[in-house]
CSV table of C-alpha atoms in Angstrom, one decimal:
chain,number,residue,atom,x,y,z
R,136,UNK,CA,7.8,47.3,-60.1
R,137,UNK,CA,10.6,44.9,-61.0
R,138,UNK,CA,13.8,46.0,-62.5
R,139,UNK,CA,13.8,46.1,-66.3
R,140,UNK,CA,16.1,43.1,-66.6
R,141,UNK,CA,13.6,40.5,-65.3
R,142,UNK,CA,10.9,41.4,-67.9
R,143,UNK,CA,13.4,40.9,-70.8
R,144,UNK,CA,15.2,37.7,-69.9
R,145,UNK,CA,14.1,34.1,-69.3
R,146,UNK,CA,16.2,32.4,-66.6
R,147,UNK,CA,16.4,28.6,-66.3
R,148,UNK,CA,14.6,27.0,-63.3
R,149,UNK,CA,16.0,24.2,-61.1
R,150,UNK,CA,14.5,21.6,-58.8
R,151,UNK,CA,15.0,21.7,-55.0
R,152,UNK,CA,17.5,19.3,-53.5
R,153,UNK,CA,15.9,16.0,-52.5
R,154,UNK,CA,18.2,13.6,-50.7
R,155,UNK,CA,21.9,13.5,-49.7
R,156,UNK,CA,24.7,14.3,-52.2
R,157,UNK,CA,28.4,14.9,-52.3
R,158,UNK,CA,30.5,17.4,-54.2
R,159,UNK,CA,33.9,19.0,-54.2
R,160,UNK,CA,32.7,22.5,-53.6
R,161,UNK,CA,29.4,23.8,-52.4
R,162,UNK,CA,28.4,27.4,-53.1
R,163,UNK,CA,25.7,28.9,-51.0
R,164,UNK,CA,23.9,31.7,-52.9
R,165,UNK,CA,22.7,31.9,-56.5
R,166,UNK,CA,23.5,35.5,-57.3
R,167,UNK,CA,26.2,36.7,-59.6
R,168,UNK,CA,29.0,36.0,-57.2
R,169,UNK,CA,27.9,32.4,-56.6
R,170,UNK,CA,27.2,31.7,-60.3
R,171,UNK,CA,30.5,33.1,-61.5
R,172,UNK,CA,32.4,31.1,-58.9
R,173,UNK,CA,30.7,28.0,-60.0
R,174,UNK,CA,31.4,28.7,-63.6
R,175,UNK,CA,35.1,29.3,-63.0
R,176,UNK,CA,35.4,26.1,-60.9
R,177,UNK,CA,33.5,24.1,-63.5
R,178,UNK,CA,35.9,25.3,-66.2
R,179,UNK,CA,38.7,23.9,-64.0
R,180,UNK,CA,36.9,20.5,-63.8
R,181,UNK,CA,35.9,20.9,-60.1
R,182,UNK,CA,32.6,19.2,-59.1
R,183,UNK,CA,30.5,22.2,-57.9
R,184,UNK,CA,27.0,22.5,-56.6
R,185,UNK,CA,25.1,25.8,-56.1
R,186,UNK,CA,22.2,26.0,-53.7
R,187,UNK,CA,19.8,29.0,-53.6
R,188,UNK,CA,17.1,29.6,-51.0
R,189,UNK,CA,14.8,31.2,-53.5
R,190,UNK,CA,15.5,31.4,-57.3
R,191,UNK,CA,18.8,32.4,-58.9
R,192,UNK,CA,19.4,36.1,-59.4
R,193,UNK,CA,16.3,37.0,-57.3
R,194,UNK,CA,18.2,39.3,-54.9
R,195,UNK,CA,20.5,42.2,-55.5
R,196,UNK,CA,21.9,40.7,-58.8
R,197,UNK,CA,18.5,41.3,-60.5
R,198,UNK,CA,18.2,44.8,-59.2
R,199,UNK,CA,21.5,46.3,-60.4
R,200,UNK,CA,22.2,49.1,-62.9
R,201,UNK,CA,24.6,46.6,-64.6
R,202,UNK,CA,27.8,48.6,-64.9
R,203,UNK,CA,31.1,46.8,-65.4
R,204,UNK,CA,33.9,49.1,-64.5
R,205,UNK,CA,37.1,49.5,-62.5
R,206,UNK,CA,36.0,53.1,-61.6
R,207,UNK,CA,34.4,52.8,-58.2
R,208,UNK,CA,33.9,56.4,-57.2
R,209,UNK,CA,36.9,58.5,-56.3
R,210,UNK,CA,38.7,55.5,-54.8
R,211,UNK,CA,42.2,55.5,-56.1
R,212,UNK,CA,43.4,58.7,-54.4
R,213,UNK,CA,42.1,57.3,-51.1
R,214,UNK,CA,43.6,53.8,-51.7
R,215,UNK,CA,47.0,55.3,-52.4
R,216,UNK,CA,46.9,57.4,-49.3
R,217,UNK,CA,45.6,54.5,-47.1
R,218,UNK,CA,47.4,51.5,-48.5
R,219,UNK,CA,50.1,52.8,-50.9
R,220,UNK,CA,50.5,52.8,-54.6
R,221,UNK,CA,51.2,49.1,-54.9
R,222,UNK,CA,47.9,48.0,-53.4
R,223,UNK,CA,46.0,50.7,-55.2
R,224,UNK,CA,47.5,49.3,-58.5
R,225,UNK,CA,46.5,45.8,-57.5
R,226,UNK,CA,42.9,46.9,-57.0
R,227,UNK,CA,42.8,48.5,-60.4
R,228,UNK,CA,44.4,45.6,-62.1
R,229,UNK,CA,42.0,43.1,-60.4
R,230,UNK,CA,39.0,45.0,-61.7
R,231,UNK,CA,40.4,45.6,-65.1
R,232,UNK,CA,41.1,41.9,-65.5
R,233,UNK,CA,37.5,41.2,-64.4
R,234,UNK,CA,36.3,43.6,-67.1
R,235,UNK,CA,38.5,41.7,-69.7
R,236,UNK,CA,37.0,38.4,-68.5
R,237,UNK,CA,33.6,39.7,-69.3
R,238,UNK,CA,34.7,40.8,-72.7
R,239,UNK,CA,35.8,37.3,-73.5
R,240,UNK,CA,32.7,35.5,-72.0
R,241,UNK,CA,30.3,37.9,-73.6
R,242,UNK,CA,31.8,37.7,-77.1
R,243,UNK,CA,29.4,35.0,-78.3
R,244,UNK,CA,26.5,35.9,-76.0
R,245,UNK,CA,23.4,37.9,-76.7
R,246,UNK,CA,23.6,39.9,-73.5
R,247,UNK,CA,23.9,43.5,-74.6
R,248,UNK,CA,27.6,43.9,-73.7
R,249,UNK,CA,28.6,47.3,-74.9
R,250,UNK,CA,31.7,49.4,-74.2
R,251,UNK,CA,31.0,52.7,-72.6
R,252,UNK,CA,33.0,55.5,-70.9
R,253,UNK,CA,32.5,55.7,-67.2
R,254,UNK,CA,32.7,59.1,-65.4
R,255,UNK,CA,32.7,60.2,-61.8
R,256,UNK,CA,31.5,63.8,-61.7
R,257,UNK,CA,31.4,66.6,-59.2
R,258,UNK,CA,29.1,69.6,-59.4
R,259,UNK,CA,31.0,71.8,-56.9
R,260,UNK,CA,34.3,70.1,-55.8
R,261,UNK,CA,36.6,70.1,-58.9
R,262,UNK,CA,39.6,69.7,-56.6
R,263,UNK,CA,38.5,66.2,-55.8
R,264,UNK,CA,38.4,65.3,-59.5
R,265,UNK,CA,41.8,66.7,-60.0
R,266,UNK,CA,43.3,64.7,-57.1
R,267,UNK,CA,41.7,61.5,-58.4
R,268,UNK,CA,43.0,62.1,-61.9
R,269,UNK,CA,46.6,62.6,-60.7
R,270,UNK,CA,46.3,59.4,-58.6
R,271,UNK,CA,45.0,57.3,-61.5
R,272,UNK,CA,47.7,58.7,-63.8
R,273,UNK,CA,50.3,57.6,-61.2
R,274,UNK,CA,48.9,54.1,-61.6
R,275,UNK,CA,49.4,54.3,-65.4
R,276,UNK,CA,45.8,54.2,-66.4
R,277,UNK,CA,44.6,56.4,-69.3
R,278,UNK,CA,41.9,58.4,-67.6
R,279,UNK,CA,41.1,61.9,-68.7
R,280,UNK,CA,39.4,65.0,-67.3
R,281,UNK,CA,36.1,66.3,-68.7
R,282,UNK,CA,34.3,69.5,-68.1
R,283,UNK,CA,31.5,69.3,-70.8
R,284,UNK,CA,29.3,66.5,-69.6
R,285,UNK,CA,25.8,65.6,-71.1
R,286,UNK,CA,24.1,66.1,-67.7
R,287,UNK,CA,21.4,68.5,-66.9
R,288,UNK,CA,23.7,70.6,-64.7
R,289,UNK,CA,27.3,71.9,-65.0
R,290,UNK,CA,29.9,69.5,-63.6
R,291,UNK,CA,33.5,68.3,-64.1
R,292,UNK,CA,34.5,64.7,-64.2
R,293,UNK,CA,37.2,62.0,-64.5
R,294,UNK,CA,36.5,59.6,-67.4
R,295,UNK,CA,37.6,55.9,-67.6
R,296,UNK,CA,37.5,54.8,-71.2
R,297,UNK,CA,36.5,51.3,-72.5
R,298,UNK,CA,34.4,50.3,-69.5
R,299,UNK,CA,31.1,48.4,-70.2
R,300,UNK,CA,27.4,47.8,-69.6
R,301,UNK,CA,25.3,44.7,-70.2
R,302,UNK,CA,22.1,42.8,-69.5
R,303,UNK,CA,23.0,40.8,-66.4
R,304,UNK,CA,20.2,38.3,-66.4
R,305,UNK,CA,20.7,37.3,-70.1
R,306,UNK,CA,24.4,36.9,-69.3
R,307,UNK,CA,23.8,34.8,-66.2
R,308,UNK,CA,21.1,32.8,-67.8
R,309,UNK,CA,23.6,31.6,-70.4
R,310,UNK,CA,26.0,30.6,-67.7
R,311,UNK,CA,23.6,29.0,-65.2
R,312,UNK,CA,22.2,26.4,-67.7
R,313,UNK,CA,25.5,24.6,-67.6
R,314,UNK,CA,25.8,24.4,-63.8
R,315,UNK,CA,24.5,22.1,-61.1
R,316,UNK,CA,22.0,24.2,-59.2
R,317,UNK,CA,19.3,23.5,-56.6
R,318,UNK,CA,16.7,26.3,-56.1
R,319,UNK,CA,14.4,26.7,-53.1
R,320,UNK,CA,17.0,24.9,-51.1
R,321,UNK,CA,17.9,27.0,-48.0
R,322,UNK,CA,20.9,25.9,-45.9
R,323,UNK,CA,19.7,25.6,-42.3
R,324,UNK,CA,23.0,24.6,-40.7
R,325,UNK,CA,26.6,24.0,-41.5
R,326,UNK,CA,28.4,21.2,-39.6
R,327,UNK,CA,32.0,21.4,-40.7
R,328,UNK,CA,31.7,21.2,-44.4
R,329,UNK,CA,28.3,19.4,-44.4
R,330,UNK,CA,25.3,21.6,-45.2
R,331,UNK,CA,21.9,20.6,-43.9
R,332,UNK,CA,18.8,21.6,-45.8
R,333,UNK,CA,15.1,20.9,-45.3
R,334,UNK,CA,15.1,17.9,-47.7
R,335,UNK,CA,18.7,16.6,-47.7
R,336,UNK,CA,22.3,17.3,-46.9
R,337,UNK,CA,25.4,18.1,-49.0
R,338,UNK,CA,28.8,16.9,-48.0
R,339,UNK,CA,31.6,19.0,-49.6
R,340,UNK,CA,35.3,19.4,-49.3
R,341,UNK,CA,35.1,23.2,-49.5
R,342,UNK,CA,32.2,25.7,-49.1
R,343,UNK,CA,31.9,29.2,-50.5
R,344,UNK,CA,29.3,31.5,-48.9
R,345,UNK,CA,28.0,34.0,-51.5
R,346,UNK,CA,24.8,35.0,-49.8
R,347,UNK,CA,25.2,38.8,-50.1
R,348,UNK,CA,25.5,39.3,-46.3
R,349,UNK,CA,27.2,36.2,-44.7
R,350,UNK,CA,24.8,34.2,-42.6
R,351,UNK,CA,27.2,32.6,-40.1
R,352,UNK,CA,27.7,34.9,-37.1
R,353,UNK,CA,30.1,32.7,-35.1
R,354,UNK,CA,33.0,33.3,-37.5
R,355,UNK,CA,34.5,36.4,-39.1
R,356,UNK,CA,32.6,39.2,-37.2
R,357,UNK,CA,30.7,40.3,-40.3
R,358,UNK,CA,28.0,41.8,-38.1
R,359,UNK,CA,30.7,44.4,-37.2
R,360,UNK,CA,32.5,44.6,-40.5
R,361,UNK,CA,29.5,45.2,-42.8
R,362,UNK,CA,26.5,47.5,-43.0
R,363,UNK,CA,23.9,47.8,-45.8
R,364,UNK,CA,22.7,50.7,-47.9
R,365,UNK,CA,19.6,51.1,-50.0
R,366,UNK,CA,19.4,53.0,-53.3
R,367,UNK,CA,16.7,53.6,-55.9
R,368,UNK,CA,16.3,53.6,-59.6
R,369,UNK,CA,13.8,55.1,-62.1
R,370,UNK,CA,13.7,54.0,-65.7
R,371,UNK,CA,12.7,56.9,-67.9
R,372,UNK,CA,11.4,56.9,-71.4
R,373,UNK,CA,11.9,60.0,-73.5
R,374,UNK,CA,14.8,61.4,-71.4
R,375,UNK,CA,18.2,62.3,-72.8
R,376,UNK,CA,20.9,60.0,-74.0
R,377,UNK,CA,23.9,60.6,-71.8
R,378,UNK,CA,26.3,58.5,-74.0
R,379,UNK,CA,28.1,56.9,-71.0
R,380,UNK,CA,27.8,56.0,-67.3
R,381,UNK,CA,27.9,58.8,-64.7
R,382,UNK,CA,28.0,58.7,-60.9
R,383,UNK,CA,28.3,61.6,-58.4
R,384,UNK,CA,31.4,61.7,-56.2
R,385,UNK,CA,29.1,62.3,-53.3
R,386,UNK,CA,28.0,59.1,-51.5
R,387,UNK,CA,24.2,59.6,-52.1
R,388,UNK,CA,24.3,61.6,-55.3
R,389,UNK,CA,22.7,60.8,-58.6
R,390,UNK,CA,23.8,58.3,-61.2
R,391,UNK,CA,22.9,58.2,-65.0
R,392,UNK,CA,23.2,55.7,-67.7
R,393,UNK,CA,21.1,54.6,-70.7
R,394,UNK,CA,19.8,51.1,-71.4
R,395,UNK,CA,18.5,51.0,-74.9
R,396,UNK,CA,16.0,53.9,-75.2
R,397,UNK,CA,15.7,54.2,-71.4
R,398,UNK,CA,17.6,56.5,-69.0
R,399,UNK,CA,18.3,54.8,-65.7
R,400,UNK,CA,18.4,57.5,-63.0
R,401,UNK,CA,19.7,56.3,-59.6
R,402,UNK,CA,20.0,57.9,-56.2
R,403,UNK,CA,17.9,58.6,-53.1
R,404,UNK,CA,20.2,56.3,-51.1
R,405,UNK,CA,20.5,55.8,-47.3
R,406,UNK,CA,21.7,53.4,-44.7
R,407,UNK,CA,19.1,50.6,-44.4
R,408,UNK,CA,16.7,51.5,-41.6
R,409,UNK,CA,17.4,55.2,-41.9
R,410,UNK,CA,15.7,58.0,-43.8
R,411,UNK,CA,16.6,58.9,-47.3
R,412,UNK,CA,15.4,60.5,-50.5
R,413,UNK,CA,13.8,57.3,-51.9
R,414,UNK,CA,12.1,57.4,-55.3
R,415,UNK,CA,10.6,60.8,-54.5
R,416,UNK,CA,13.9,62.5,-54.8
R,417,UNK,CA,14.4,61.0,-58.2
R,418,UNK,CA,10.9,61.8,-59.4
R,419,UNK,CA,11.3,65.4,-58.3
R,420,UNK,CA,14.6,65.7,-60.1
R,421,UNK,CA,13.3,64.0,-63.3
R,422,UNK,CA,10.3,66.4,-63.4
R,423,UNK,CA,12.6,69.4,-63.5
R,424,UNK,CA,15.5,68.0,-65.6
R,425,UNK,CA,13.5,65.8,-68.0
R,426,UNK,CA,10.0,67.3,-68.1
R,427,UNK,CA,8.9,65.3,-71.1
R,428,UNK,CA,10.0,61.9,-69.8
R,429,UNK,CA,7.8,59.1,-68.6
R,430,UNK,CA,8.6,56.7,-65.8
R,431,UNK,CA,8.2,53.1,-67.0
R,432,UNK,CA,9.8,51.2,-64.1
R,433,UNK,CA,11.2,51.7,-60.6
R,434,UNK,CA,13.1,49.5,-58.3
R,435,UNK,CA,15.4,49.5,-55.2
R,436,UNK,CA,18.5,47.6,-54.3
R,437,UNK,CA,20.6,46.9,-51.3
R,438,UNK,CA,24.4,46.9,-51.1
R,439,UNK,CA,26.8,45.5,-48.5
R,440,UNK,CA,29.4,48.1,-47.5
R,441,UNK,CA,32.8,47.2,-45.8
R,442,UNK,CA,34.9,49.1,-43.3
R,443,UNK,CA,37.5,50.3,-45.9
R,444,UNK,CA,35.6,50.2,-49.2
R,445,UNK,CA,37.1,47.0,-50.5
R,446,UNK,CA,35.3,43.6,-50.7
R,447,UNK,CA,35.9,40.7,-48.4
R,448,UNK,CA,37.0,37.8,-50.5
R,449,UNK,CA,38.8,34.7,-49.2
R,450,UNK,CA,38.7,32.5,-46.1
R,451,UNK,CA,35.6,33.2,-44.0
R,452,UNK,CA,37.9,33.7,-41.0
R,453,UNK,CA,41.4,32.9,-40.1
R,454,UNK,CA,40.1,29.7,-38.3
R,455,UNK,CA,38.0,28.3,-41.1
R,456,UNK,CA,40.4,26.5,-43.4
R,457,UNK,CA,37.7,25.1,-45.8
R,458,UNK,CA,35.1,27.8,-45.6
R,459,UNK,CA,35.3,30.8,-47.9
R,460,UNK,CA,33.3,34.0,-48.5
R,461,UNK,CA,32.6,36.7,-51.1
R,462,UNK,CA,30.8,39.8,-49.8
R,463,UNK,CA,30.9,43.5,-49.3
R,464,UNK,CA,30.9,44.5,-53.0
R,465,UNK,CA,29.4,47.9,-52.3
R,466,UNK,CA,27.8,49.3,-55.4
R,467,UNK,CA,30.2,47.5,-57.7
R,468,UNK,CA,29.1,43.9,-57.5
R,469,UNK,CA,29.0,43.2,-61.3
R,470,UNK,CA,32.8,43.8,-61.6
R,471,UNK,CA,34.1,42.6,-58.2
R,472,UNK,CA,32.0,39.4,-58.4
R,473,UNK,CA,34.1,38.4,-61.4
R,474,UNK,CA,37.3,39.3,-59.5
R,475,UNK,CA,36.0,37.2,-56.6
R,476,UNK,CA,35.4,34.2,-58.8
R,477,UNK,CA,39.0,34.2,-59.9
R,478,UNK,CA,40.4,34.6,-56.4
R,479,UNK,CA,38.2,32.0,-54.8
R,480,UNK,CA,38.7,29.5,-57.7
R,481,UNK,CA,42.5,29.7,-56.9
R,482,UNK,CA,42.1,29.5,-53.1
R,483,UNK,CA,39.8,26.5,-53.0
R,484,UNK,CA,42.2,24.6,-55.3
R,485,UNK,CA,45.3,25.6,-53.2
R,486,UNK,CA,46.8,27.9,-55.8
R,487,UNK,CA,48.4,31.3,-55.1
R,488,UNK,CA,46.5,34.4,-56.2
R,489,UNK,CA,48.1,37.9,-56.5
R,490,UNK,CA,45.0,39.6,-55.1
R,491,UNK,CA,44.1,37.3,-52.2
R,492,UNK,CA,46.0,39.1,-49.5
R,493,UNK,CA,44.6,42.5,-50.4
R,494,UNK,CA,40.9,41.3,-50.3
R,495,UNK,CA,41.4,39.0,-47.3
R,496,UNK,CA,38.4,39.2,-44.9
R,497,UNK,CA,40.9,38.9,-42.0
R,498,UNK,CA,42.5,42.3,-42.7
R,499,UNK,CA,42.5,45.0,-40.1
R,500,UNK,CA,39.2,46.0,-38.5
R,501,UNK,CA,40.6,49.3,-37.2
R,502,UNK,CA,38.7,51.7,-39.4
R,503,UNK,CA,36.5,54.7,-38.4
R,504,UNK,CA,33.4,52.9,-39.8
R,505,UNK,CA,33.8,50.2,-37.2
R,506,UNK,CA,32.8,52.7,-34.4
R,507,UNK,CA,29.8,53.8,-36.4
R,508,UNK,CA,28.6,50.3,-36.9
R,509,UNK,CA,29.1,49.4,-33.2
R,510,UNK,CA,27.3,52.5,-32.1
R,511,UNK,CA,24.4,51.8,-34.4
R,512,UNK,CA,24.1,48.3,-33.1
R,513,UNK,CA,24.2,49.3,-29.4
R,514,UNK,CA,21.6,52.1,-30.0
R,515,UNK,CA,19.2,49.8,-31.7
R,516,UNK,CA,19.7,46.9,-29.3
R,517,UNK,CA,18.7,49.2,-26.4
R,518,UNK,CA,15.7,50.7,-28.3
R,519,UNK,CA,12.5,49.4,-26.8
R,520,UNK,CA,10.1,48.0,-29.4
R,521,UNK,CA,8.2,44.8,-30.0
R,522,UNK,CA,9.4,44.4,-33.6
R,523,UNK,CA,13.0,43.0,-33.4
R,524,UNK,CA,15.2,41.4,-36.0
R,525,UNK,CA,15.8,37.7,-35.4
R,526,UNK,CA,19.3,38.0,-36.7
R,527,UNK,CA,20.8,39.7,-33.6
R,528,UNK,CA,17.9,41.3,-31.9
R,529,UNK,CA,18.1,44.9,-33.1
R,530,UNK,CA,15.0,47.1,-33.2
R,531,UNK,CA,13.3,47.3,-36.6
R,532,UNK,CA,12.3,50.5,-38.3
R,533,UNK,CA,9.2,50.9,-40.4
R,534,UNK,CA,10.0,52.0,-44.0
R,535,UNK,CA,6.9,53.8,-45.2
R,536,UNK,CA,8.2,54.2,-48.7
R,537,UNK,CA,8.7,50.5,-49.3
R,538,UNK,CA,6.2,49.2,-46.8
R,539,UNK,CA,8.8,47.0,-45.0
R,540,UNK,CA,10.4,46.5,-41.6
R,541,UNK,CA,14.1,47.3,-41.9
R,542,UNK,CA,17.0,46.6,-39.5
R,543,UNK,CA,19.4,49.6,-39.2
R,544,UNK,CA,22.1,47.4,-37.7
R,545,UNK,CA,22.8,44.8,-40.4
R,546,UNK,CA,20.1,45.4,-43.1
R,547,UNK,CA,17.7,42.6,-42.8
R,548,UNK,CA,14.2,43.5,-44.2
R,549,UNK,CA,10.8,42.0,-43.7
R,550,UNK,CA,7.3,42.6,-45.3
R,551,UNK,CA,4.6,44.2,-43.3
R,552,UNK,CA,3.4,40.7,-42.4
R,553,UNK,CA,6.8,39.7,-41.2
R,554,UNK,CA,8.1,37.6,-44.1
R,555,UNK,CA,11.8,37.8,-44.8
R,556,UNK,CA,12.9,39.9,-47.8
R,557,UNK,CA,16.7,40.5,-47.3
R,558,UNK,CA,19.3,38.7,-45.2
R,559,UNK,CA,21.4,38.4,-43.0
R,560,UNK,CA,18.3,37.1,-41.0
R,561,UNK,CA,17.5,33.6,-42.1
R,562,UNK,CA,13.9,33.4,-41.2
R,563,UNK,CA,10.6,35.3,-40.9
R,564,UNK,CA,9.6,37.4,-37.8
R,565,UNK,CA,8.0,35.3,-35.1
R,566,UNK,CA,4.3,35.1,-35.5
R,567,UNK,CA,4.3,36.2,-39.2
R,568,UNK,CA,1.3,35.3,-41.2
R,569,UNK,CA,1.7,32.7,-43.9
């Protein structure tokens, strides 16, 4: 089944590129990051073109749980310990400003923008909640503790007030209609700042890559800096109203939030190409916690994870002056895509931005996750199998739950017949049936 957003929104459609064109800025990727970047640049009077290999919002953007929040798990205690209080404060401010930008843009839109409290909960580690609360209070944010949560089990939590939820496709449909977009236009090659497609080329002064996982391997080492995780959602009718947005402090715990009369139950996550709980974990939980509820939709999504938990936003690499990127949003792409739009709009126009250094893709690689990513790649490169990912040659794993071939190295996915589902691979498996 598709996510509930697609059935209740009508997105505009755009013709493929035919011929050669010129523009100031080319944005590759028609998800939320690419569209918000284009919107911001258009507001500044910059000629901007968006190209999308499929249709806009057909990837991760259309499969979100649509939370807009600066609360990204128990992140602020960790950020203070790792980077210091100043950088942790910058991260909070960047995301709070993104939330405020949504408030302004959504004011006159019919996109279901509604303020909600956001809560990270713990069922058995209250000390982690206490540490995070102290960290956030040091940053001057009015978070509060909570020990009576409307969840089907006892838990304590830290609550961020005045966060939000919305209908992402209604929001983006309103924005996209005013932009220059070419759908079904895959970029096959970049030569400097000229993009070659199947039916024409685009000459640009600057290029922004917003393709979820960056597709250029020769710059930036993203095949080492990123890995991908899958997670699953059930939409339940007749379940409880939880009056807010809740996520577990554990990496693969459960999340809860309502959308209208539906409860969106998330979880079952795992690294792409590995085993996880899938929808079955959610179905088993729902049968016990909400025995009278009925499943009306289910979907899965895929998130790019960075080495240190912060997105990569800025120049694609230190050597690519006119090439930029926005990636690695983790599970918080709705909020950080808006932050990315502001940062990249400044950078491509040569303006200073207070958050650019913190999110720079050229920051240190020396994080424990780097060794895990490297070991995963080596193991799968040496695994003998006939099914190999065309991205960098890793052995593919069969995902029996979703009937797909998944790459545990970098997260590319293919149908049973070998057709490409998710990047960073840019084409089908050799010999795939049409």
